[in-house]
């Protein structure tokens, strides 16, 4: 277990808040594994100090951008080229096996059993379920694989302009080869889908282990009123997330992160 | 191949039009298998005569309704209780293996290789991908299985009020047991999804073999102007289907079905 870690990524302060709550959610379910976070130089010192209180290991990496405006426009997410930075997680060779989690994930129940899986294990993407969603995946750090991934990025590129298109091209036997590499959807419940098959969602929702807040409506962009527990979606967005889960995210913020922030002086921290 | 068949279902005339175009699309890709259609008494004589020209076998069955208003309301599809009638496909024991296709499917390329699969093979549902979508599945007719399915309907019921919830309860090892029972998504491309992961859709769309027009916007509810090829979505619905595929549906209607209808006298046929 000492050589196994959960890994996430934050290239800026807003996503670093996501990483913080994610890391804390893993502590709350008493994981026995290490916690590591990749950051780029844009993440500020006050946030790094907070990350240090939750994570075992902060690794600075160079930002890597797909620069692929054409495909990202199709995805309506011009900002996601930067998710190529995720590929650096393969350089964490001090660990023998890792689980990558997007910073917009929230762990509801212990998921240490994920380390029984092999590279590359992931859950289906609801948009095109023969692709896996790259927000949660099991991998083996390896400089060799890292090099091949960067090579693949240069030669074949990503069909969606983000890390998910690239990883699906690289691990292209995922849809057909081995059932054990298909994680159950409850390990990466992409939250906006709750309404597209509501009966199934209600039937299986008690089993959900990881909620993944995909899309533009990240939990840290909601306005949360601590006093009355009222929640407002980000301006201009109709929320597709189940409010219960966004509230769970904020309740961890209030109980574990806010008190620590209040001991800090950096005014930036109060802007959230 | 003589003991293998594609099977569909129509409980009324609008869906019978769907079955007609589906059957013709299978003929157009020169399937070597038999075509069978289950109908209930509501399907009128003129439509049955048309079905007879395309299908090898018309089987009348009793309508079977889940009567489960509560779950169907969650699905926002109160009319789908009748899809329990689908369960009767297991009674077609003159065949050793079958592929069931919803009447709102359109076959674009030969899919006879589906008969290499075993019961129960199906593609993931995009709403909750650990469930299979019951619009396309491989099964083995068996009176025993038929009886067990009806028993399951009475005891456990369906978590969505339709056939899909029931079949997923009955074949509950589908998500974990055998990769060969996971059909590639291109064998049941649920059409409304084209926009939720557009880059993947554009990347894989040339490979699509079966389009499934899920939801309220069935192709036969569109208005198609034969003269200029113009297409209008059903009133009050913003179409989620790729118009190219709806046009393909209508082009089969115009080239193969309309000429035959024009030899009929029943005025009902011209209302479409
Ligand atoms: O500006 C960004 C965008 C993304 N990410 C990281 O890349 C992941 C994938 O991006 P996102 O979660 O926004 O994509 P989605 O899940 O909505 O497709 C995030 O969770 C972060 O870990 C980041 O650090 N900075
Ligand atoms: O009134 C109905 C509703 C459904 N069906 C049959 O049941 C299938 C499933 O229903 P539908 O395709 O409307 O469900 P969806 O795929 O939109 O969930 C149809 O394709 C038909 O074969 C039918 O015959 N009559
Ligand atoms: Mn994400
Ligand atoms: Mn259908």
Coordinates of C-alpha atoms and ligand atoms in Angstrom, one line a residue:
Chain A
X1 CA 0.0 0.0 0.0
X2 CA 3.0 2.4 0.6
X3 CA 3.8 2.2 -3.0
X4 CA 0.3 2.8 -4.2
X5 CA -1.3 6.3 -4.4
X6 CA -4.3 8.2 -5.5
X7 CA -3.2 11.0 -7.9
X8 CA -4.9 14.2 -9.0
X9 CA -4.0 17.3 -11.0
X10 CA -4.5 21.0 -10.6
X11 CA -3.1 23.6 -13.0
X12 CA -4.7 26.6 -11.3
X13 CA -6.2 27.6 -7.9
X14 CA -9.9 26.9 -8.7
X15 CA -9.0 23.3 -9.6
X16 CA -6.7 23.2 -6.6
X17 CA -9.8 23.7 -4.4
X18 CA -11.3 20.7 -6.2
X19 CA -8.2 18.7 -5.5
X20 CA -8.3 19.7 -1.8
X21 CA -11.9 18.6 -1.3
X22 CA -11.2 15.4 -3.3
X23 CA -8.1 14.6 -1.1
X24 CA -10.1 15.3 2.1
X25 CA -12.9 13.0 0.9
X26 CA -10.3 10.2 0.5
X27 CA -9.1 10.9 4.0
X28 CA -12.7 10.8 5.3
X29 CA -13.2 7.3 3.9
X30 CA -9.9 6.3 5.6
X31 CA -7.9 5.2 2.6
X32 CA -4.7 3.3 3.4
X33 CA -3.0 4.6 0.2
X34 CA -0.8 7.7 -0.3
X35 CA -2.3 10.9 -1.8
X36 CA -0.3 12.7 -4.5
X37 CA -1.2 15.9 -6.4
X38 CA 0.4 17.2 -9.6
X39 CA 0.5 21.0 -9.8
X40 CA 1.8 23.5 -12.3
X41 CA 3.6 26.8 -11.4
X42 CA 0.3 28.7 -11.6
X43 CA -1.0 27.2 -8.3
X44 CA -0.3 29.8 -5.6
X45 CA 1.6 29.3 -2.4
X46 CA -1.5 29.6 -0.1
X47 CA -3.2 26.8 -2.0
X48 CA 0.0 24.7 -1.9
X49 CA 0.1 25.1 1.8
X50 CA -3.5 23.8 2.0
X51 CA -2.7 20.9 -0.3
X52 CA 0.3 20.0 1.9
X53 CA -2.1 19.5 4.8
X54 CA -4.1 16.9 2.9
X55 CA -1.7 15.3 0.4
X56 CA 1.4 13.2 1.1
X57 CA 3.2 14.5 -2.0
X58 CA 3.0 17.6 -4.2
X59 CA 4.7 17.2 -7.5
X60 CA 5.3 20.2 -9.7
X61 CA 5.0 19.5 -13.4
X62 CA 5.2 21.5 -16.7
X63 CA 1.9 22.4 -18.2
X64 CA 1.2 20.4 -21.3
X65 CA -1.4 21.8 -23.7
X66 CA -2.8 20.0 -26.8
X67 CA -3.3 23.4 -28.5
X68 CA -6.0 21.7 -30.5
X69 CA -8.6 24.4 -30.8
X70 CA -10.5 22.7 -33.6
X71 CA -11.4 19.6 -31.6
X72 CA -11.9 21.4 -28.4
X73 CA -14.5 23.6 -30.1
X74 CA -16.5 20.5 -31.0
X75 CA -16.3 19.6 -27.3
X76 CA -17.4 23.2 -26.4
X77 CA -14.6 23.2 -23.9
X78 CA -11.8 25.4 -25.3
X79 CA -10.0 25.3 -21.9
X80 CA -9.4 21.6 -21.8
X81 CA -6.2 21.4 -23.9
X82 CA -4.4 21.8 -20.6
X83 CA -5.6 18.4 -19.5
X84 CA -2.7 16.9 -21.4
X85 CA -0.8 17.8 -18.3
X86 CA -2.5 14.7 -16.8
X87 CA -0.1 12.5 -18.8
X88 CA 2.7 13.5 -16.4
X89 CA 1.1 11.2 -13.8
X90 CA 3.0 8.3 -15.4
X91 CA 6.2 9.8 -14.2
X92 CA 5.4 9.1 -10.5
X93 CA 7.6 6.0 -10.5
X94 CA 8.0 6.0 -6.8
X95 CA 4.6 4.3 -6.9
X96 CA 4.0 0.9 -8.4
X97 CA 0.4 1.4 -9.0
X98 CA -1.9 4.5 -8.9
X99 CA -5.5 5.6 -9.3
X100 CA -5.9 8.9 -11.1
X101 CA -8.9 11.0 -10.1
X102 CA -9.9 14.3 -11.8
X103 CA -9.9 17.2 -9.3
X104 CA -13.7 17.5 -9.9
X105 CA -14.3 14.1 -8.3
X106 CA -15.7 13.4 -4.8
X107 CA -15.2 10.1 -3.1
X108 CA -18.3 8.9 -1.1
X109 CA -17.1 5.5 0.1
X110 CA -13.8 3.7 0.4
X111 CA -12.5 2.7 -3.1
X112 CA -9.1 1.1 -2.1
X113 CA -10.3 -2.0 -3.9
X114 CA -9.5 -0.2 -7.2
X115 CA -5.8 -1.1 -6.6
X116 CA -6.8 -4.7 -7.4
X117 CA -7.3 -3.7 -11.0
X118 CA -4.7 -3.4 -13.7
X119 CA -3.6 -0.7 -16.1
X120 CA -5.7 0.6 -17.8
X121 CA -8.9 0.2 -15.9
X122 CA -11.7 2.9 -16.3
X123 CA -15.4 3.3 -16.5
X124 CA -17.4 3.9 -19.7
X125 CA -18.1 7.4 -20.9
X126 CA -21.8 8.1 -21.2
X127 CA -21.3 10.1 -24.4
X128 CA -19.9 7.2 -26.3
X129 CA -19.6 4.2 -24.1
X130 CA -17.0 2.3 -26.1
X131 CA -14.7 5.1 -24.9
X132 CA -13.7 5.2 -21.3
X133 CA -14.0 8.3 -19.2
X134 CA -10.6 9.5 -18.2
X135 CA -11.7 11.1 -15.0
X136 CA -11.0 7.9 -13.0
X137 CA -8.4 5.3 -14.1
X138 CA -6.0 2.8 -12.7
X139 CA -2.4 3.0 -14.1
X140 CA 1.2 1.9 -13.6
X141 CA 3.7 4.8 -13.5
X142 CA 6.4 4.1 -16.1
X143 CA 8.7 6.5 -17.9
X144 CA 8.5 4.3 -20.9
X145 CA 4.7 4.6 -21.1
X146 CA 5.0 8.3 -20.4
X147 CA 7.3 8.7 -23.4
X148 CA 5.1 6.7 -25.6
X149 CA 2.1 8.7 -24.6
X150 CA 3.8 12.0 -25.5
X151 CA 4.9 10.4 -28.8
X152 CA 1.3 9.4 -29.4
X153 CA 0.2 13.0 -28.7
X154 CA 2.6 14.3 -31.3
X155 CA 1.8 11.7 -34.0
X156 CA -1.8 10.6 -33.7
X157 CA -3.0 13.5 -31.5
X158 CA -6.3 13.5 -29.6
X159 CA -9.7 13.1 -31.4
X160 CA -11.3 15.4 -28.8
X161 CA -8.4 17.7 -28.1
X162 CA -8.2 16.6 -24.5
X163 CA -6.5 13.8 -22.5
X164 CA -9.5 11.5 -22.9
X165 CA -9.3 11.3 -26.7
X166 CA -5.6 10.6 -26.5
X167 CA -5.8 8.0 -23.8
X168 CA -8.6 6.2 -25.6
X169 CA -6.4 6.1 -28.8
X170 CA -3.4 4.8 -26.8
X171 CA -5.3 2.2 -24.8
X172 CA -7.5 1.2 -27.7
X173 CA -8.2 -2.4 -26.7
X174 CA -10.1 -1.2 -23.6
X175 CA -13.6 -1.7 -25.1
X176 CA -13.1 -5.3 -26.2
X177 CA -10.2 -7.0 -24.3
X178 CA -10.8 -7.6 -20.6
X179 CA -13.9 -7.1 -18.5
X180 CA -11.8 -6.6 -15.4
X181 CA -10.6 -3.3 -16.9
X182 CA -14.1 -2.0 -17.1
X183 CA -14.8 -0.3 -13.8
X184 CA -18.4 -0.3 -12.7
X185 CA -20.1 3.1 -13.4
X186 CA -20.5 3.7 -9.6
X187 CA -16.7 4.3 -9.5
X188 CA -17.1 7.3 -11.9
X189 CA -20.7 8.4 -11.8
X190 CA -20.6 11.3 -14.2
X191 CA -23.0 13.5 -12.4
X192 CA -24.8 15.3 -15.1
X193 CA -26.3 12.0 -16.3
X194 CA -28.6 11.5 -13.4
X195 CA -31.5 12.8 -15.5
X196 CA -31.0 10.9 -18.7
X197 CA -32.1 7.6 -17.3
X198 CA -33.6 8.6 -14.0
X199 CA -35.1 5.2 -12.9
X200 CA -31.7 3.6 -13.2
X201 CA -30.1 6.5 -11.3
X202 CA -32.6 6.2 -8.5
X203 CA -32.2 2.4 -8.4
X204 CA -28.4 2.5 -8.2
X205 CA -27.6 5.8 -6.5
X206 CA -27.1 4.3 -3.0
X207 CA -24.2 2.3 -4.5
X208 CA -22.3 5.3 -5.9
X209 CA -18.7 5.5 -4.7
X210 CA -17.3 8.4 -6.7
X211 CA -19.2 11.3 -8.1
X212 CA -17.5 13.1 -11.0
X213 CA -18.8 16.6 -11.6
X214 CA -18.2 16.8 -15.4
X215 CA -18.9 19.8 -17.5
X216 CA -18.9 23.5 -16.8
X217 CA -20.8 23.5 -13.5
X218 CA -18.0 22.6 -11.1
X219 CA -19.0 22.5 -7.4
X220 CA -16.6 25.3 -6.5
X221 CA -18.4 27.6 -8.9
X222 CA -21.7 27.2 -7.1
X223 CA -22.6 29.7 -4.4
X224 CA -23.2 28.0 -1.1
X225 CA -24.9 29.7 1.9
X226 CA -23.4 28.2 5.0
X227 CA -26.2 29.4 7.3
X228 CA -29.2 27.9 5.6
X229 CA -27.5 25.2 3.4
X230 CA -28.9 26.9 0.3
X231 CA -27.1 26.3 -3.0
X232 CA -27.1 28.3 -6.2
X233 CA -25.8 27.0 -9.6
X234 CA -23.1 29.2 -11.3
X235 CA -24.5 32.2 -13.1
X236 CA -25.8 31.4 -16.5
X237 CA -25.7 27.6 -16.0
X238 CA -28.6 25.4 -15.3
X239 CA -27.2 22.8 -13.1
X240 CA -27.2 19.2 -14.3
X241 CA -25.7 17.9 -11.0
X242 CA -27.7 16.3 -8.3
X243 CA -27.7 19.0 -5.6
X244 CA -27.3 16.5 -2.9
X245 CA -23.8 15.7 -4.1
X246 CA -22.8 19.3 -4.6
X247 CA -23.9 19.9 -1.0
X248 CA -21.8 17.0 0.2
X249 CA -18.8 18.7 -1.6
X250 CA -19.5 22.0 0.2
X251 CA -20.1 20.3 3.6
X252 CA -16.5 18.9 3.4
X253 CA -15.3 22.4 2.5
X254 CA -17.1 23.9 5.5
X255 CA -16.1 21.2 8.0
X256 CA -12.5 20.6 7.0
X257 CA -11.1 23.3 4.7
X258 CA -12.7 26.5 5.7
X259 CA -11.4 26.4 9.3
X260 CA -7.9 25.9 7.9
X261 CA -8.3 28.7 5.4
X262 CA -9.4 31.1 8.2
X263 CA -6.0 30.6 9.9
X264 CA -4.4 31.9 6.7
X265 CA -4.0 35.6 5.9
X266 CA -4.0 35.5 2.1
X267 CA -7.1 37.4 1.1
X268 CA -7.3 35.4 -2.1
X269 CA -8.6 32.5 -0.1
X270 CA -11.7 34.4 0.9
X271 CA -12.7 35.1 -2.7
X272 CA -14.1 31.6 -3.3
Chain B
X1 CA -29.1 -19.5 -40.9
X2 CA -32.6 -20.8 -41.6
X3 CA -33.1 -21.3 -37.9
X4 CA -31.9 -17.8 -37.1
X5 CA -33.9 -14.6 -37.4
X6 CA -34.1 -10.9 -36.8
X7 CA -37.2 -10.1 -34.7
X8 CA -39.0 -6.9 -34.1
X9 CA -42.3 -5.8 -32.5
X10 CA -45.2 -3.4 -33.4
X11 CA -48.2 -3.0 -31.2
X12 CA -49.8 -0.3 -33.4
X13 CA -49.7 1.1 -36.9
X14 CA -47.1 3.9 -36.3
X15 CA -44.6 1.4 -34.9
X16 CA -45.5 -1.0 -37.7
X17 CA -44.2 1.6 -40.2
X18 CA -41.0 1.6 -38.1
X19 CA -40.9 -2.2 -38.4
X20 CA -41.4 -2.0 -42.2
X21 CA -38.5 0.4 -42.8
X22 CA -36.3 -1.6 -40.3
X23 CA -37.2 -4.9 -42.2
X24 CA -36.5 -3.3 -45.5
X25 CA -33.2 -1.9 -44.3
X26 CA -32.2 -5.5 -43.4
X27 CA -33.2 -6.7 -46.9
X28 CA -31.1 -3.8 -48.4
X29 CA -28.0 -5.0 -46.6
X30 CA -28.7 -8.5 -47.9
X31 CA -29.1 -10.4 -44.6
X32 CA -29.1 -14.2 -45.0
X33 CA -31.3 -14.6 -41.9
X34 CA -35.1 -14.8 -41.6
X35 CA -37.1 -11.7 -40.6
X36 CA -40.0 -12.0 -38.1
X37 CA -42.3 -9.4 -36.6
X38 CA -44.5 -9.7 -33.5
X39 CA -47.8 -7.8 -33.8
X40 CA -50.7 -7.3 -31.6
X41 CA -54.3 -7.2 -32.7
X42 CA -54.2 -3.3 -33.0
X43 CA -52.1 -3.5 -36.1
X44 CA -54.5 -3.1 -39.1
X45 CA -54.8 -5.3 -42.1
X46 CA -53.3 -2.8 -44.6
X47 CA -50.2 -2.6 -42.5
X48 CA -50.1 -6.4 -42.1
X49 CA -50.2 -6.8 -45.9
X50 CA -47.2 -4.5 -46.1
X51 CA -45.3 -6.3 -43.4
X52 CA -46.0 -9.5 -45.3
X53 CA -44.1 -8.2 -48.2
X54 CA -40.9 -7.6 -46.2
X55 CA -41.0 -10.2 -43.3
X56 CA -40.9 -14.0 -43.6
X57 CA -43.1 -14.4 -40.6
X58 CA -45.8 -12.3 -38.8
X59 CA -46.6 -13.6 -35.3
X60 CA -49.6 -12.2 -33.5
X61 CA -49.1 -11.9 -29.7
X62 CA -51.1 -10.7 -26.8
X63 CA -50.3 -7.2 -25.6
X64 CA -48.4 -7.2 -22.3
X65 CA -48.4 -4.1 -20.2
X66 CA -46.3 -3.4 -17.1
X67 CA -49.1 -1.0 -15.9
X68 CA -46.3 0.6 -13.9
X69 CA -47.3 4.3 -14.1
X70 CA -45.0 5.3 -11.2
X71 CA -41.7 4.2 -12.8
X72 CA -42.8 5.2 -16.3
X73 CA -43.4 8.7 -15.1
X74 CA -39.8 8.9 -14.0
X75 CA -38.9 7.9 -17.5
X76 CA -41.2 10.6 -18.8
X77 CA -42.6 7.9 -21.2
X78 CA -46.0 6.8 -19.8
X79 CA -46.7 4.8 -23.0
X80 CA -43.8 2.4 -22.6
X81 CA -45.5 -0.2 -20.3
X82 CA -46.6 -1.9 -23.5
X83 CA -42.9 -2.8 -24.3
X84 CA -43.4 -5.7 -22.0
X85 CA -44.9 -7.3 -25.1
X86 CA -41.3 -7.7 -26.3
X87 CA -40.9 -10.6 -23.9
X88 CA -43.0 -12.7 -26.2
X89 CA -40.0 -12.9 -28.6
X90 CA -38.7 -15.8 -26.5
X91 CA -41.7 -17.9 -27.7
X92 CA -40.3 -18.0 -31.3
X93 CA -38.9 -21.5 -30.7
X94 CA -38.9 -22.3 -34.4
X95 CA -35.6 -20.4 -34.3
X96 CA -32.5 -21.4 -32.4
X97 CA -31.1 -17.9 -32.1
X98 CA -32.5 -14.5 -32.8
X99 CA -31.5 -10.8 -32.7
X100 CA -34.2 -8.5 -31.4
X101 CA -34.3 -5.0 -32.9
X102 CA -36.6 -2.2 -31.7
X103 CA -39.0 -1.0 -34.5
X104 CA -37.2 2.4 -34.2
X105 CA -33.9 1.0 -35.4
X106 CA -32.4 1.3 -38.9
X107 CA -29.7 -1.0 -40.2
X108 CA -27.0 0.7 -42.2
X109 CA -24.6 -2.2 -42.8
X110 CA -24.8 -6.0 -42.7
X111 CA -25.0 -7.2 -39.0
X112 CA -25.3 -10.9 -39.6
X113 CA -22.2 -11.4 -37.5
X114 CA -24.4 -10.7 -34.5
X115 CA -25.4 -14.3 -34.6
X116 CA -22.0 -15.4 -33.5
X117 CA -22.9 -13.9 -30.1
X118 CA -24.6 -15.7 -27.2
X119 CA -27.7 -14.8 -25.1
X120 CA -27.8 -12.2 -23.7
X121 CA -25.6 -9.8 -25.8
X122 CA -26.4 -6.1 -25.9
X123 CA -24.8 -2.7 -26.0
X124 CA -24.4 -0.3 -23.0
X125 CA -27.2 2.2 -22.3
X126 CA -25.8 5.7 -22.4
X127 CA -28.0 6.8 -19.5
X128 CA -26.5 4.3 -17.1
X129 CA -23.8 2.3 -18.9
X130 CA -23.8 -0.7 -16.5
X131 CA -27.3 -1.4 -17.9
X132 CA -27.7 -2.6 -21.4
X133 CA -30.0 -0.9 -23.9
X134 CA -32.8 -3.3 -24.8
X135 CA -33.3 -2.0 -28.3
X136 CA -30.8 -4.5 -29.8
X137 CA -30.1 -7.9 -28.2
X138 CA -29.1 -11.4 -29.1
X139 CA -31.2 -14.1 -27.4
X140 CA -32.2 -17.8 -27.6
X141 CA -35.9 -18.5 -27.9
X142 CA -37.1 -20.8 -25.1
X143 CA -40.4 -21.3 -23.5
X144 CA -38.6 -21.9 -20.2
X145 CA -36.9 -18.5 -20.3
X146 CA -40.2 -16.9 -21.4
X147 CA -41.9 -18.3 -18.4
X148 CA -39.1 -17.1 -16.0
X149 CA -39.2 -13.7 -17.5
X150 CA -43.0 -13.4 -16.9
X151 CA -42.4 -14.7 -13.4
X152 CA -39.7 -12.1 -12.8
X153 CA -42.1 -9.4 -14.1
X154 CA -44.6 -10.4 -11.5
X155 CA -42.2 -10.8 -8.6
X156 CA -39.4 -8.3 -9.0
X157 CA -41.0 -6.0 -11.6
X158 CA -39.1 -3.5 -13.7
X159 CA -37.2 -0.6 -12.2
X160 CA -38.0 1.6 -15.1
X161 CA -41.5 0.3 -15.9
X162 CA -40.4 -0.9 -19.3
X163 CA -38.8 -4.0 -20.8
X164 CA -35.3 -2.6 -20.3
X165 CA -35.5 -2.5 -16.5
X166 CA -36.9 -6.0 -16.4
X167 CA -34.3 -7.5 -18.8
X168 CA -31.5 -5.9 -16.9
X169 CA -32.8 -7.4 -13.6
X170 CA -33.1 -10.8 -15.2
X171 CA -29.8 -10.8 -17.0
X172 CA -28.0 -9.1 -14.1
X173 CA -24.5 -10.5 -14.8
X174 CA -24.3 -8.6 -18.1
X175 CA -22.1 -5.8 -16.8
X176 CA -19.4 -8.0 -15.2
X177 CA -19.4 -11.5 -16.7
X178 CA -18.4 -11.8 -20.3
X179 CA -16.9 -9.2 -22.6
X180 CA -18.3 -11.0 -25.6
X181 CA -21.8 -10.2 -24.5
X182 CA -21.0 -6.5 -24.7
X183 CA -21.9 -5.4 -28.2
X184 CA -19.9 -2.5 -29.6
X185 CA -21.9 0.7 -29.4
X186 CA -22.0 0.9 -33.2
X187 CA -24.5 -1.9 -33.1
X188 CA -26.9 0.2 -31.2
X189 CA -26.0 3.8 -31.7
X190 CA -28.7 5.6 -29.7
X191 CA -29.1 8.5 -31.9
X192 CA -29.8 11.3 -29.5
X193 CA -26.3 11.0 -28.1
X194 CA -24.6 12.4 -31.1
X195 CA -24.2 15.7 -29.3
X196 CA -23.1 14.8 -25.8
X197 CA -19.7 13.7 -26.9
X198 CA -19.5 15.2 -30.4
X199 CA -15.8 14.5 -31.2
X200 CA -16.2 10.8 -30.5
X201 CA -19.4 10.7 -32.6
X202 CA -17.6 12.3 -35.5
X203 CA -14.6 10.1 -35.1
X204 CA -16.6 6.8 -35.1
X205 CA -19.8 7.6 -37.1
X206 CA -18.6 6.0 -40.3
X207 CA -18.5 2.7 -38.4
X208 CA -22.1 2.9 -37.2
X209 CA -24.1 -0.2 -38.2
X210 CA -27.4 0.3 -36.5
X211 CA -29.0 3.6 -35.6
X212 CA -31.6 3.5 -32.8
X213 CA -33.9 6.5 -32.8
X214 CA -34.6 6.5 -29.0
X215 CA -37.0 9.0 -27.4
X216 CA -40.1 10.8 -28.5
X217 CA -38.8 12.0 -31.9
X218 CA -39.4 8.8 -34.0
X219 CA -38.5 9.2 -37.7
X220 CA -42.1 8.5 -38.7
X221 CA -43.3 11.5 -36.7
X222 CA -41.0 13.9 -38.8
X223 CA -42.5 15.6 -41.8
X224 CA -40.5 14.8 -44.9
X225 CA -40.9 16.8 -48.1
X226 CA -40.1 14.3 -50.9
X227 CA -39.6 17.0 -53.5
X228 CA -36.8 19.0 -51.9
X229 CA -35.6 16.5 -49.2
X230 CA -36.5 18.9 -46.5
X231 CA -37.1 17.5 -43.0
X232 CA -39.1 18.9 -40.1
X233 CA -38.9 17.5 -36.5
X234 CA -42.2 16.6 -35.0
X235 CA -44.2 19.5 -33.6
X236 CA -43.1 20.6 -30.2
X237 CA -39.9 18.5 -30.2
X238 CA -36.4 19.8 -30.8
X239 CA -34.8 16.9 -32.6
X240 CA -31.9 15.2 -31.0
X241 CA -31.3 12.9 -34.0
X242 CA -28.7 13.4 -36.7
X243 CA -30.9 14.5 -39.6
X244 CA -28.7 12.5 -42.0
X245 CA -30.0 9.3 -40.4
X246 CA -33.6 10.4 -40.3
X247 CA -33.3 11.2 -44.0
X248 CA -31.9 7.7 -44.7
X249 CA -35.0 6.3 -43.0
X250 CA -37.2 8.4 -45.2
X251 CA -35.3 7.5 -48.3
X252 CA -36.1 3.9 -47.7
X253 CA -39.7 4.8 -47.2
X254 CA -39.8 6.7 -50.5
X255 CA -37.9 4.2 -52.6
X256 CA -39.3 0.9 -51.2
X257 CA -42.5 1.4 -49.2
X258 CA -44.3 4.4 -50.7
X259 CA -44.7 2.7 -54.2
X260 CA -46.3 -0.3 -52.5
X261 CA -48.6 1.8 -50.4
X262 CA -49.8 3.6 -53.5
X263 CA -51.1 0.3 -54.9
X264 CA -53.2 0.0 -51.8
X265 CA -56.6 1.7 -51.4
X266 CA -56.8 2.2 -47.6
X267 CA -56.8 5.9 -47.0
X268 CA -55.2 5.4 -43.6
X269 CA -52.0 4.7 -45.3
X270 CA -51.8 8.2 -46.8
X271 CA -52.1 9.9 -43.5
X272 CA -48.5 9.3 -42.5
Ligands
LIG1 O1 -7.9 24.3 -16.3 C1 -7.9 23.1 -15.9 C2 -8.7 22.1 -16.5 C3 -8.5 20.8 -16.0 N1 -7.6 20.5 -15.1 C4 -7.5 19.1 -14.6 O2 -8.0 18.2 -15.6 C5 -9.1 17.5 -15.2 C6 -10.1 17.3 -16.3 O3 -10.8 18.5 -16.6 P1 -12.3 18.7 -16.3 O4 -12.6 17.9 -15.0 O5 -12.7 20.1 -16.2 O6 -13.0 18.0 -17.5 P2 -14.5 17.3 -17.5 O7 -14.4 16.2 -16.5 O8 -15.5 18.3 -17.2 O9 -14.6 16.8 -18.9 C7 -9.6 18.4 -14.0 O10 -10.5 17.6 -13.2 C8 -8.3 18.8 -13.4 O11 -7.8 17.7 -12.6 C9 -6.9 21.5 -14.5 O12 -6.1 21.2 -13.6 N2 -7.0 22.8 -14.9
LIG2 O1 -46.5 1.9 -28.4 C1 -45.5 1.1 -28.6 C2 -44.3 1.4 -27.9 C3 -43.2 0.5 -28.2 N1 -43.4 -0.5 -29.1 C4 -42.2 -1.4 -29.3 O2 -41.3 -1.4 -28.2 C5 -40.1 -0.8 -28.7 C6 -39.5 0.0 -27.6 O3 -40.2 1.3 -27.5 P1 -39.5 2.6 -28.0 O4 -38.6 2.3 -29.1 O5 -40.5 3.7 -28.2 O6 -38.6 3.0 -26.7 P2 -37.2 3.9 -26.7 O7 -36.2 3.1 -27.6 O8 -37.5 5.2 -27.2 O9 -36.8 3.9 -25.3 C7 -40.4 -0.1 -30.0 O10 -39.3 0.1 -30.8 C8 -41.4 -1.0 -30.6 O11 -40.8 -2.2 -31.1 C9 -44.6 -0.7 -29.7 O12 -44.7 -1.6 -30.5 N2 -45.6 0.1 -29.5
LIG3 MN1 -13.6 16.0 -14.6
LIG4 MN1 -36.4 2.1 -29.3

